[in-house]
Short mmCIF file of C-alpha atoms in Angstrom, two decimals:
data_model
loop_
_atom_site.label_atom_id
_atom_site.label_comp_id
_atom_site.label_asym_id
_atom_site.label_seq_id
_atom_site.Cartn_x
_atom_site.Cartn_y
_atom_site.Cartn_z
CA UNK A 1 0.23 -0.09 0.11
CA UNK A 2 2.87 2.28 0.73
CA UNK A 3 4.19 1.25 -2.57
CA UNK A 4 1.24 2.38 -4.17
CA UNK A 5 1.11 6.01 -2.38
CA UNK A 6 4.43 6.37 -3.32
CA UNK A 7 3.94 5.76 -6.92
CA UNK A 8 0.92 8.22 -6.95
CA UNK A 9 3.23 10.74 -5.43
CA UNK A 10 5.79 10.33 -7.98
CA UNK A 11 3.44 10.07 -10.91
CA UNK A 12 2.17 13.25 -9.67
CA UNK A 13 5.54 15.28 -10.29
CA UNK A 14 6.15 13.61 -13.10
CA UNK A 15 3.19 14.92 -14.50
CA UNK A 16 3.77 18.54 -13.18
CA UNK A 17 7.25 18.16 -15.02
CA UNK A 18 5.71 17.20 -18.48
CA UNK A 19 2.86 19.83 -17.89
CA UNK A 20 4.80 22.70 -19.51
CA UNK A 21 5.85 20.56 -22.61
CA UNK A 22 2.52 19.33 -23.15
CA UNK A 23 0.82 22.92 -23.30
CA UNK A 24 3.52 24.30 -25.62
CA UNK A 25 2.97 21.14 -27.72
CA UNK A 26 -0.77 21.72 -27.58
CA UNK A 27 -0.85 25.56 -27.71
CA UNK A 28 1.19 25.66 -31.00
CA UNK A 29 -0.71 22.62 -32.42
CA UNK A 30 -3.96 24.25 -32.05
CA UNK A 31 -3.50 28.10 -32.07
CA UNK A 32 -0.49 28.17 -35.00
CA UNK A 33 -0.31 24.96 -36.87
CA UNK A 34 -4.42 24.61 -36.51
CA UNK A 35 -4.63 21.21 -37.52
CA UNK A 36 -5.55 18.06 -35.60
CA UNK A 37 -2.70 15.96 -34.03
CA UNK A 38 -2.37 12.90 -36.72
CA UNK A 39 -3.08 9.54 -34.80
CA UNK A 40 -3.90 11.60 -31.92
CA UNK A 41 -5.04 8.46 -29.90
CA UNK A 42 -1.74 6.65 -30.52
CA UNK A 43 0.01 9.71 -29.24
CA UNK A 44 -2.08 10.26 -26.15
CA UNK A 45 -1.62 6.73 -25.27
CA UNK A 46 2.43 6.89 -26.17
CA UNK A 47 2.48 9.96 -23.60
CA UNK A 48 0.69 8.02 -20.87
CA UNK A 49 3.16 5.17 -21.30
CA UNK A 50 6.10 7.62 -21.25
CA UNK A 51 4.74 8.84 -18.24
CA UNK A 52 4.14 5.71 -16.37
CA UNK A 53 7.42 4.49 -17.55
CA UNK A 54 9.27 7.39 -16.18
CA UNK A 55 7.49 7.26 -12.90
CA UNK A 56 8.06 3.29 -12.31
CA UNK A 57 11.79 4.25 -13.45
CA UNK A 58 12.17 6.75 -10.73
CA UNK A 59 10.52 4.86 -7.86
CA UNK A 60 12.83 1.83 -8.53
CA UNK A 61 15.59 4.07 -8.77
CA UNK A 62 14.82 5.53 -5.46
CA UNK A 63 14.01 2.27 -3.49
CA UNK A 64 16.95 0.07 -5.19
CA UNK A 65 19.68 2.08 -6.68
CA UNK A 66 20.18 5.05 -5.20
CA UNK A 67 20.42 4.40 -1.61
CA UNK A 68 22.73 1.49 -2.31
CA UNK A 69 24.86 3.67 -4.78
CA UNK A 70 25.32 6.48 -2.57
CA UNK A 71 26.14 4.28 0.52
CA UNK A 72 28.86 2.81 -1.47
CA UNK A 73 30.36 5.77 -2.89
CA UNK A 74 30.37 7.04 0.89
CA UNK A 75 31.93 3.55 1.91
CA UNK A 76 34.32 3.81 -0.83
CA UNK A 77 35.55 7.41 0.01
CA UNK A 78 35.66 6.85 3.96
CA UNK A 79 39.16 7.25 5.37
CA UNK A 80 38.81 4.05 7.48
CA UNK A 81 38.57 2.01 3.94
CA UNK A 82 41.04 3.62 2.28
CA UNK A 83 43.76 3.65 4.75
CA UNK A 84 42.26 0.21 6.10
CA UNK A 85 43.37 0.93 9.73
CA UNK A 86 46.77 2.56 9.29
CA UNK A 87 47.44 5.83 10.78
CA UNK A 88 45.77 8.30 8.70
CA UNK A 89 48.99 10.21 7.09
CA UNK A 90 48.79 13.97 6.80
CA UNK A 91 49.20 14.11 2.95
CA UNK A 92 47.65 11.76 0.78
CA UNK A 93 48.62 10.09 -2.49
CA UNK A 94 46.39 9.91 -5.21
CA UNK A 95 47.11 6.16 -5.82
CA UNK A 96 45.57 5.41 -2.14
CA UNK A 97 42.03 5.90 -4.04
CA UNK A 98 42.36 3.27 -6.94
CA UNK A 99 39.18 1.62 -5.91
CA UNK A 100 37.21 4.83 -5.75
CA UNK A 101 38.63 5.37 -9.71
CA UNK A 102 37.59 1.62 -10.62
CA UNK A 103 34.23 2.46 -8.90
CA UNK A 104 33.54 5.89 -10.86
CA UNK A 105 34.14 4.37 -13.87
CA UNK A 106 32.42 1.01 -13.48
CA UNK A 107 28.94 3.11 -11.99
CA UNK A 108 29.64 5.71 -15.07
CA UNK A 109 29.40 3.09 -17.69
CA UNK A 110 26.65 1.03 -16.30
CA UNK A 111 24.42 3.75 -15.50
CA UNK A 112 24.84 5.40 -18.70
CA UNK A 113 23.78 1.98 -20.56
CA UNK A 114 20.71 2.48 -18.66
CA UNK A 115 20.20 6.14 -19.51
CA UNK A 116 16.72 6.42 -21.04
CA UNK A 117 17.42 9.56 -23.15
CA UNK A 118 20.64 7.98 -24.60
CA UNK A 119 18.41 4.97 -25.61
CA UNK A 120 16.15 7.42 -27.34
CA UNK A 121 18.75 9.36 -29.26
CA UNK A 122 20.35 5.86 -30.25
CA UNK A 123 17.20 4.59 -31.56
CA UNK A 124 16.79 7.90 -33.72
CA UNK A 125 20.26 7.63 -34.84
CA UNK A 126 20.36 3.97 -36.21
CA UNK A 127 16.81 4.87 -37.87
CA UNK A 128 18.20 7.94 -39.58
CA UNK A 129 21.43 6.59 -40.66
CA UNK A 130 19.56 3.45 -42.13
CA UNK A 131 21.42 1.34 -39.84
CA UNK A 132 24.97 2.39 -40.56
CA UNK A 133 25.29 3.47 -36.80
CA UNK A 134 24.50 0.80 -34.44
CA UNK A 135 22.47 1.61 -31.54
CA UNK A 136 24.18 -0.28 -29.36
CA UNK A 137 27.77 0.21 -30.32
CA UNK A 138 26.81 4.06 -29.98
CA UNK A 139 25.94 3.56 -26.56
CA UNK A 140 28.57 1.54 -25.47
CA UNK A 141 31.08 4.53 -26.91
CA UNK A 142 29.32 6.94 -24.98
CA UNK A 143 29.29 4.85 -22.01
CA UNK A 144 33.16 4.30 -22.15
CA UNK A 145 33.46 8.19 -22.36
CA UNK A 146 31.42 8.77 -19.36
CA UNK A 147 33.50 6.08 -17.59
CA UNK A 148 36.96 7.68 -18.71
CA UNK A 149 35.50 11.24 -17.65
CA UNK A 150 34.15 10.34 -14.29
CA UNK A 151 37.20 8.43 -13.36
CA UNK A 152 39.34 11.46 -14.31
CA UNK A 153 37.20 13.75 -12.75
CA UNK A 154 37.59 11.77 -9.42
CA UNK A 155 41.42 11.86 -9.74
CA UNK A 156 41.03 15.74 -10.26
CA UNK A 157 39.24 15.89 -7.02
CA UNK A 158 41.71 13.90 -5.34
CA UNK A 159 44.55 15.69 -6.41
CA UNK A 160 43.06 19.06 -6.20
CA UNK A 161 44.01 20.69 -9.86
CA UNK A 162 42.04 23.38 -11.00
CA UNK A 163 38.85 22.02 -13.36
CA UNK A 164 39.15 24.27 -16.05
CA UNK A 165 42.62 22.95 -17.29
CA UNK A 166 40.93 19.57 -17.81
CA UNK A 167 38.12 21.07 -19.81
CA UNK A 168 40.11 23.16 -22.02
CA UNK A 169 42.43 20.39 -22.99
CA UNK A 170 39.08 18.12 -23.87
CA UNK A 171 37.77 20.87 -25.82
CA UNK A 172 40.99 21.15 -27.67
CA UNK A 173 40.90 17.44 -28.31
CA UNK A 174 37.39 17.71 -29.34
CA UNK A 175 38.35 20.42 -31.90
CA UNK A 176 41.63 18.28 -33.56
CA UNK A 177 39.06 15.28 -33.70
CA UNK A 178 36.38 17.09 -35.61
CA UNK A 179 38.81 17.87 -38.20
CA UNK A 180 39.62 14.18 -38.87
CA UNK A 181 36.63 12.27 -37.99
CA UNK A 182 33.82 11.33 -40.63
CA UNK A 183 31.31 14.24 -41.21
CA UNK A 184 28.31 12.10 -40.51
CA UNK A 185 29.02 11.58 -37.02
CA UNK A 186 30.31 14.96 -35.82
CA UNK A 187 26.65 16.40 -34.80
CA UNK A 188 25.57 13.13 -33.01
CA UNK A 189 29.14 12.96 -31.17
CA UNK A 190 28.24 16.65 -30.23
CA UNK A 191 24.80 15.57 -28.82
CA UNK A 192 26.02 12.67 -26.97
CA UNK A 193 27.90 14.78 -24.68
CA UNK A 194 24.45 16.48 -23.24
CA UNK A 195 22.25 13.40 -23.33
CA UNK A 196 24.09 11.40 -20.87
CA UNK A 197 23.76 13.08 -17.78
CA UNK A 198 20.14 13.17 -16.57
CA UNK A 199 17.85 10.85 -14.33
CA UNK A 200 20.55 7.96 -13.25
CA UNK A 201 23.76 9.12 -13.66
CA UNK A 202 23.39 12.43 -11.94
CA UNK A 203 22.20 11.66 -8.63
CA UNK A 204 25.04 8.78 -8.18
CA UNK A 205 27.77 10.76 -9.66
CA UNK A 206 27.10 13.60 -7.33
CA UNK A 207 27.17 11.43 -4.44
CA UNK A 208 30.30 10.34 -5.46
CA UNK A 209 31.85 13.65 -5.92
CA UNK A 210 30.44 14.85 -2.72
CA UNK A 211 31.87 12.08 -0.74
CA UNK A 212 35.13 12.46 -2.05
CA UNK A 213 35.51 16.21 -1.68
CA UNK A 214 34.11 16.15 1.86
CA UNK A 215 36.52 13.16 3.13
CA UNK A 216 39.76 14.52 1.52
CA UNK A 217 41.54 17.24 3.60
CA UNK A 218 41.95 20.23 1.88
CA UNK A 219 39.00 19.94 -0.45
CA UNK A 220 35.81 21.94 -0.25
CA UNK A 221 32.49 19.72 -0.94
CA UNK A 222 30.96 22.98 -2.25
CA UNK A 223 33.91 23.79 -4.61
CA UNK A 224 35.17 20.21 -5.87
CA UNK A 225 31.84 18.27 -5.41
CA UNK A 226 30.61 20.29 -8.44
CA UNK A 227 32.49 19.64 -11.90
CA UNK A 228 31.92 15.59 -12.55
CA UNK A 229 28.86 16.58 -14.38
CA UNK A 230 31.13 18.40 -16.81
CA UNK A 231 33.63 15.65 -17.16
CA UNK A 232 31.05 13.12 -17.86
CA UNK A 233 29.38 15.59 -20.78
CA UNK A 234 32.92 16.47 -22.34
CA UNK A 235 34.28 12.79 -22.58
CA UNK A 236 31.82 11.01 -24.58
CA UNK A 237 32.09 13.52 -27.52
CA UNK A 238 35.78 12.16 -27.61
CA UNK A 239 34.65 8.81 -27.30
CA UNK A 240 31.98 9.00 -30.10
CA UNK A 241 34.21 10.40 -32.62
CA UNK A 242 37.05 7.99 -31.62
CA UNK A 243 34.47 5.38 -32.33
CA UNK A 244 33.93 6.73 -35.58
CA UNK A 245 37.52 7.10 -36.34
CA UNK A 246 38.41 3.76 -35.59
CA UNK A 247 35.61 1.87 -37.72
CA UNK A 248 36.76 4.01 -40.56
CA UNK A 249 40.44 2.71 -40.37
CA UNK A 250 39.17 -0.77 -39.92
CA UNK A 251 37.30 -0.55 -43.19
CA UNK A 252 40.28 1.24 -44.93
CA UNK A 253 42.32 -1.55 -43.90
CA UNK A 254 39.91 -4.31 -45.10
CA UNK A 255 39.24 -2.07 -48.35
CA UNK A 256 43.00 -2.53 -49.04
CA UNK A 257 43.19 -5.97 -48.49
CA UNK A 258 40.08 -6.41 -50.85
CA UNK A 259 41.80 -4.17 -53.32
CA UNK A 260 45.19 -6.27 -53.38
CA UNK A 261 43.20 -9.59 -53.58
CA UNK A 262 40.77 -8.67 -56.32
CA UNK A 263 42.65 -6.26 -57.92
CA UNK A 264 41.43 -6.75 -61.22
CA UNK A 265 37.95 -7.98 -60.30
CA UNK A 266 37.02 -4.93 -58.49
CA UNK A 267 35.66 -2.42 -60.86
CA UNK A 268 35.89 1.53 -59.66
CA UNK A 269 32.18 1.66 -59.14
CA UNK A 270 31.99 -0.94 -56.73
CA UNK A 271 34.72 0.54 -54.74
CA UNK A 272 33.26 3.89 -54.59
CA UNK A 273 30.06 2.22 -53.43
CA UNK A 274 31.80 0.25 -50.93
CA UNK A 275 33.19 3.43 -49.41
CA UNK A 276 30.18 5.00 -49.12
CA UNK A 277 28.88 2.09 -47.00
CA UNK A 278 32.23 1.84 -45.03
CA UNK A 279 30.05 1.85 -41.64
CA UNK A 280 27.54 -1.07 -42.90
CA UNK A 281 30.53 -2.71 -43.89
CA UNK A 282 32.81 -2.81 -41.04
CA UNK A 283 29.76 -3.99 -38.74
CA UNK A 284 29.50 -7.15 -41.09
CA UNK A 285 33.07 -7.39 -40.96
CA UNK A 286 33.05 -7.92 -37.10
CA UNK B 1 -2.93 -8.40 -29.54
CA UNK B 2 -0.68 -11.37 -29.46
CA UNK B 3 2.05 -9.65 -31.49
CA UNK B 4 1.71 -6.70 -29.27
CA UNK B 5 2.41 -8.77 -26.31
CA UNK B 6 5.43 -10.17 -27.98
CA UNK B 7 6.86 -6.76 -28.94
CA UNK B 8 6.24 -6.13 -25.15
CA UNK B 9 8.04 -9.01 -23.98
CA UNK B 10 11.06 -8.27 -26.24
CA UNK B 11 11.16 -4.80 -25.04
CA UNK B 12 11.09 -6.09 -21.32
CA UNK B 13 14.12 -8.46 -22.09
CA UNK B 14 15.96 -5.47 -23.59
CA UNK B 15 15.64 -3.34 -20.71
CA UNK B 16 16.79 -6.25 -18.49
CA UNK B 17 19.92 -6.40 -20.64
CA UNK B 18 20.56 -2.57 -20.20
CA UNK B 19 20.30 -3.03 -16.26
CA UNK B 20 22.47 -6.10 -15.99
CA UNK B 21 25.81 -3.94 -15.60
CA UNK B 22 24.43 -1.71 -12.97
CA UNK B 23 23.46 -4.92 -10.97
CA UNK B 24 26.91 -6.58 -12.09
CA UNK B 25 28.92 -3.37 -10.61
CA UNK B 26 27.15 -2.86 -7.51
CA UNK B 27 27.11 -6.71 -6.36
CA UNK B 28 30.95 -6.63 -7.37
CA UNK B 29 31.65 -3.74 -5.12
CA UNK B 30 29.60 -4.72 -2.09
CA UNK B 31 30.88 -8.48 -1.73
CA UNK B 32 34.26 -8.53 -3.16
CA UNK B 33 35.44 -4.79 -2.37
CA UNK B 34 33.27 -3.56 0.62
CA UNK B 35 32.72 -7.36 1.80
CA UNK B 36 29.45 -6.36 3.23
CA UNK B 37 26.27 -8.40 3.02
CA UNK B 38 23.51 -6.80 0.85
CA UNK B 39 21.27 -4.82 3.08
CA UNK B 40 17.16 -4.88 2.47
CA UNK B 41 17.43 -7.43 -0.51
CA UNK B 42 13.69 -7.46 -0.63
CA UNK B 43 13.29 -3.60 -1.50
CA UNK B 44 16.22 -3.80 -3.75
CA UNK B 45 14.34 -6.70 -5.81
CA UNK B 46 11.20 -4.62 -5.99
CA UNK B 47 13.19 -1.54 -6.98
CA UNK B 48 14.92 -3.27 -9.82
CA UNK B 49 11.62 -4.92 -11.21
CA UNK B 50 9.91 -1.21 -11.11
CA UNK B 51 13.18 0.09 -12.97
CA UNK B 52 13.04 -2.54 -15.87
CA UNK B 53 8.98 -2.12 -16.19
CA UNK B 54 9.62 1.59 -15.93
CA UNK B 55 11.98 1.22 -18.61
CA UNK B 56 9.91 -0.92 -21.08
CA UNK B 57 6.89 1.49 -21.09
CA UNK B 58 9.25 4.71 -21.40
CA UNK B 59 10.74 3.26 -24.67
CA UNK B 60 7.19 1.69 -25.79
CA UNK B 61 5.55 5.04 -25.43
CA UNK B 62 8.72 7.16 -27.23
CA UNK B 63 8.22 5.22 -30.13
CA UNK B 64 4.25 5.72 -29.79
CA UNK B 65 3.73 9.25 -28.54
CA UNK B 66 7.17 11.66 -28.65
CA UNK B 67 8.71 10.72 -31.79
CA UNK B 68 5.83 11.00 -34.05
CA UNK B 69 4.47 14.34 -32.48
CA UNK B 70 7.99 15.92 -32.55
CA UNK B 71 8.44 14.93 -36.17
CA UNK B 72 4.75 15.67 -37.30
CA UNK B 73 5.21 19.30 -35.89
CA UNK B 74 8.50 19.64 -37.51
CA UNK B 75 6.70 18.72 -40.81
CA UNK B 76 3.75 20.96 -40.15
CA UNK B 77 5.96 23.98 -39.47
CA UNK B 78 7.95 23.17 -42.35
CA UNK B 79 4.91 23.27 -44.63
CA UNK B 80 3.71 26.29 -43.20
CA UNK B 81 6.78 28.29 -44.35
CA UNK B 82 6.80 30.66 -41.26
CA UNK B 83 10.27 30.93 -39.52
CA UNK B 84 8.99 33.39 -37.04
CA UNK B 85 6.78 30.90 -35.36
CA UNK B 86 9.25 28.09 -35.78
CA UNK B 87 11.57 30.10 -33.83
CA UNK B 88 9.01 31.26 -31.43
CA UNK B 89 8.12 27.47 -30.94
CA UNK B 90 11.66 26.52 -30.64
CA UNK B 91 12.10 29.10 -27.89
CA UNK B 92 9.12 28.06 -26.02
CA UNK B 93 10.06 24.40 -26.04
CA UNK B 94 13.60 25.20 -24.55
CA UNK B 95 12.95 27.78 -22.09
CA UNK B 96 9.48 25.89 -21.03
CA UNK B 97 10.87 22.55 -20.62
CA UNK B 98 14.04 23.72 -18.73
CA UNK B 99 12.68 26.29 -16.11
CA UNK B 100 10.71 23.70 -14.29
CA UNK B 101 13.20 21.06 -15.03
CA UNK B 102 13.53 19.61 -11.14
CA UNK B 103 17.61 18.98 -11.14
CA UNK B 104 18.14 22.38 -12.29
CA UNK B 105 16.13 23.61 -9.40
CA UNK B 106 18.18 21.45 -7.04
CA UNK B 107 21.20 22.69 -8.46
CA UNK B 108 20.17 26.13 -8.35
CA UNK B 109 19.27 26.13 -4.87
CA UNK B 110 22.64 24.11 -3.98
CA UNK B 111 24.51 27.15 -5.86
CA UNK B 112 22.70 29.59 -4.09
CA UNK B 113 23.95 28.20 -0.67
CA UNK B 114 27.67 28.15 -2.26
CA UNK B 115 27.42 31.71 -2.90
CA UNK B 116 25.73 32.76 0.38
CA UNK B 117 28.60 30.81 2.33
CA UNK B 118 31.26 32.46 0.19
CA UNK B 119 29.95 36.12 0.79
CA UNK B 120 28.97 36.58 -2.68
CA UNK B 121 25.30 37.31 -1.70
CA UNK B 122 23.88 38.47 1.75
CA UNK B 123 23.18 35.33 3.70
CA UNK B 124 19.25 35.47 3.99
CA UNK B 125 16.96 33.37 2.61
CA UNK B 126 15.01 36.07 0.48
CA UNK B 127 18.45 36.93 -1.34
CA UNK B 128 19.37 33.25 -1.64
CA UNK B 129 15.99 32.62 -3.31
CA UNK B 130 16.27 35.41 -5.83
CA UNK B 131 19.88 34.26 -6.61
CA UNK B 132 18.77 30.93 -7.25
CA UNK B 133 15.64 31.90 -9.32
CA UNK B 134 18.30 34.40 -11.21
CA UNK B 135 20.03 31.54 -12.06
CA UNK B 136 17.27 29.26 -13.30
CA UNK B 137 15.95 31.91 -15.57
CA UNK B 138 19.26 32.50 -17.10
CA UNK B 139 19.69 28.64 -17.68
CA UNK B 140 16.11 28.31 -19.41
CA UNK B 141 16.76 31.37 -21.57
CA UNK B 142 20.45 29.91 -22.68
CA UNK B 143 18.34 26.94 -23.50
CA UNK B 144 15.60 28.69 -25.46
CA UNK B 145 18.31 30.68 -27.13
CA UNK B 146 20.28 27.68 -28.01
CA UNK B 147 17.18 25.66 -29.61
CA UNK B 148 16.65 28.80 -32.04
CA UNK B 149 20.41 28.98 -33.06
CA UNK B 150 20.19 25.09 -33.54
CA UNK B 151 16.85 25.47 -35.61
CA UNK B 152 18.32 28.34 -37.62
CA UNK B 153 21.40 26.69 -38.31
CA UNK B 154 19.13 23.50 -40.07
CA UNK B 155 17.15 25.87 -41.64
CA UNK B 156 20.41 27.48 -43.21
CA UNK B 157 22.48 24.52 -43.17
CA UNK B 158 25.45 25.79 -41.45
CA UNK B 159 28.06 23.40 -40.62
CA UNK B 160 27.63 22.32 -36.86
CA UNK B 161 31.46 22.47 -36.00
CA UNK B 162 32.18 26.26 -36.39
CA UNK B 163 29.63 27.27 -34.31
CA UNK B 164 30.38 24.89 -31.23
CA UNK B 165 34.23 25.99 -32.01
CA UNK B 166 33.19 29.30 -31.68
CA UNK B 167 31.14 28.51 -28.46
CA UNK B 168 34.18 26.99 -27.16
CA UNK B 169 36.47 30.20 -27.77
CA UNK B 170 33.69 32.09 -25.77
CA UNK B 171 34.01 29.59 -22.82
CA UNK B 172 37.60 29.94 -22.81
CA UNK B 173 37.73 33.43 -22.94
CA UNK B 174 34.99 33.93 -20.14
CA UNK B 175 36.82 31.37 -18.03
CA UNK B 176 39.83 33.77 -17.98
CA UNK B 177 37.36 36.81 -16.70
CA UNK B 178 34.40 35.58 -14.87
CA UNK B 179 34.65 35.25 -10.96
CA UNK B 180 36.01 31.78 -10.05
CA UNK B 181 33.17 31.05 -7.92
CA UNK B 182 30.60 30.85 -10.66
CA UNK B 183 32.74 28.57 -12.83
CA UNK B 184 31.97 25.28 -11.44
CA UNK B 185 28.36 26.11 -11.53
CA UNK B 186 28.75 27.27 -14.96
CA UNK B 187 30.39 24.31 -16.33
CA UNK B 188 27.80 21.90 -14.54
CA UNK B 189 24.95 23.67 -15.75
CA UNK B 190 25.66 22.81 -19.32
CA UNK B 191 24.97 19.20 -18.30
CA UNK B 192 21.69 19.03 -16.06
CA UNK B 193 19.63 21.21 -18.40
CA UNK B 194 18.42 18.28 -20.76
CA UNK B 195 15.69 16.19 -19.22
CA UNK B 196 14.68 12.76 -20.27
CA UNK B 197 11.49 13.97 -22.24
CA UNK B 198 12.95 16.99 -23.53
CA UNK B 199 15.75 15.11 -25.01
CA UNK B 200 13.69 12.80 -27.38
CA UNK B 201 11.65 15.40 -28.20
CA UNK B 202 14.27 17.83 -29.70
CA UNK B 203 15.76 15.07 -31.40
CA UNK B 204 12.75 14.15 -33.17
CA UNK B 205 12.07 17.96 -34.12
CA UNK B 206 15.62 18.12 -35.64
CA UNK B 207 15.49 15.23 -37.41
CA UNK B 208 11.97 16.10 -38.56
CA UNK B 209 12.96 19.46 -39.70
CA UNK B 210 15.94 18.22 -41.67
CA UNK B 211 14.06 15.44 -43.54
CA UNK B 212 11.35 17.78 -44.34
CA UNK B 213 13.68 20.84 -45.78
CA UNK B 214 14.92 20.00 -49.37
CA UNK B 215 18.78 19.84 -49.59
CA UNK B 216 19.25 18.97 -45.68
CA UNK B 217 20.59 15.50 -44.67
CA UNK B 218 18.80 14.40 -41.58
CA UNK B 219 22.07 12.65 -40.23
CA UNK B 220 24.35 15.73 -40.56
CA UNK B 221 21.55 18.55 -39.98
CA UNK B 222 19.35 16.92 -37.78
CA UNK B 223 21.52 16.24 -34.69
CA UNK B 224 23.01 18.88 -32.96
CA UNK B 225 20.13 20.58 -31.03
CA UNK B 226 21.13 19.28 -27.98
CA UNK B 227 24.76 20.24 -28.31
CA UNK B 228 23.88 23.85 -28.49
CA UNK B 229 21.60 23.65 -25.26
CA UNK B 230 24.39 21.88 -23.30
CA UNK B 231 26.80 24.79 -24.29
CA UNK B 232 25.06 28.22 -23.95
CA UNK B 233 24.02 27.78 -20.41
CA UNK B 234 27.69 27.81 -19.70
CA UNK B 235 28.36 31.00 -21.29
CA UNK B 236 25.17 32.66 -20.07
CA UNK B 237 25.52 31.63 -16.39
CA UNK B 238 29.26 33.06 -16.24
CA UNK B 239 27.63 36.36 -17.79
CA UNK B 240 25.37 36.05 -14.99
CA UNK B 241 27.98 35.55 -12.52
CA UNK B 242 29.99 38.65 -13.84
CA UNK B 243 26.88 40.74 -13.49
CA UNK B 244 26.17 39.77 -9.92
CA UNK B 245 29.54 39.75 -8.80
#
């Protein structure tokens, strides 16, 4: 019974969140476009499903994952665990926190795989690219990006470097990659930075940052606790572009082999066709 | 009916697979690293079942409701041919979905406490509230602005990398002159703006527009709206910090 009331309460909050979106859509549809919504019944049910789904999802997170994840973040960063009974030293060494980095990377990866908005973008990307971009590969690349990002971000909190050096270095890498990676992936890669950090990742990552910043001497939870999210939205851009670059390089190598083998058989037209389909090609190859 | 059930079952299985990594990570750290028993196993199992069900319903509804409405509206606007209405819609969508975003409200409140303890604003509840609200409206305005720029880009076919590059340069330059207490909050505000319902809607809008306009490639021109929405808040929040400070 308690669960049911919690469900209603969460549902109410979700509906309140969605209300502005629905009113904007309805307002513009009725007043500006002035046409009935196509398939109105189906769309309506779709919205109801989304609302119910999001509510159950949030409720489940609150019940199971958040308390456990937060507790683990606290325990892993607690001085008793780090120093395991030894005398707490005045100065800390970054390698004492090895398990924290591993946890940061693992939790970053696994929460990103379950992130609903990333699933949405990945589905759309696969659909639009006609299957050239595989939804699961895209999600795994983004998740690797988040994992590396949060691990590096935790390292930064431990050593206490200023955040903007890291972010600016990341920007420089993004800019260089942009010039060398396939043009098709660039907008999607930029987008993947923003979609990673929503419902699942943010609360857990925030707990980790806060735990780290409040237990390490000399760090302020108010200043150093923030900033992990910024890392989590920068590194996926790099990871997705790297994914496209690796796929492209692999395809080129395969093509070279093919070229040598069928030197005379392969017409020029075929080759051009192959190059266009390089993403599909490498997928089959794998 | 039978077929629909089958589709649902497949989605359910997919959601289980999506959740598997989290379960493995938590189990590994709890048993192998921290070496502690799992607390309230019953609660956790119920919670996991809810998450799997929720994810399934969400994805099911996404393809039924959110994607179609986003694309049909984009096409209707493209057919209508009124750029000013389209841009108004874009701004409203960005502003309206962000101003009420719970994670933004939470971050703004925390940022106000940081500012008050740092002596940037006076330590009263009233000034904290006005600071938090100012921050919220700044971010919401920035997101509205971002979607407008993004939609304009799709209409005109501007290459995305120069716009983003320009944005990065502005961010770097602003970081040098902005007060240091605003920088962490500004960088984070870029990440918290895009909610779970906004992302699919905005993506469908961009892809729908790019496919409705002749000469645009939905892959190259359709994506990128969210990229702007996570960049402009950084710039606007730093401006806000400079104005206040």
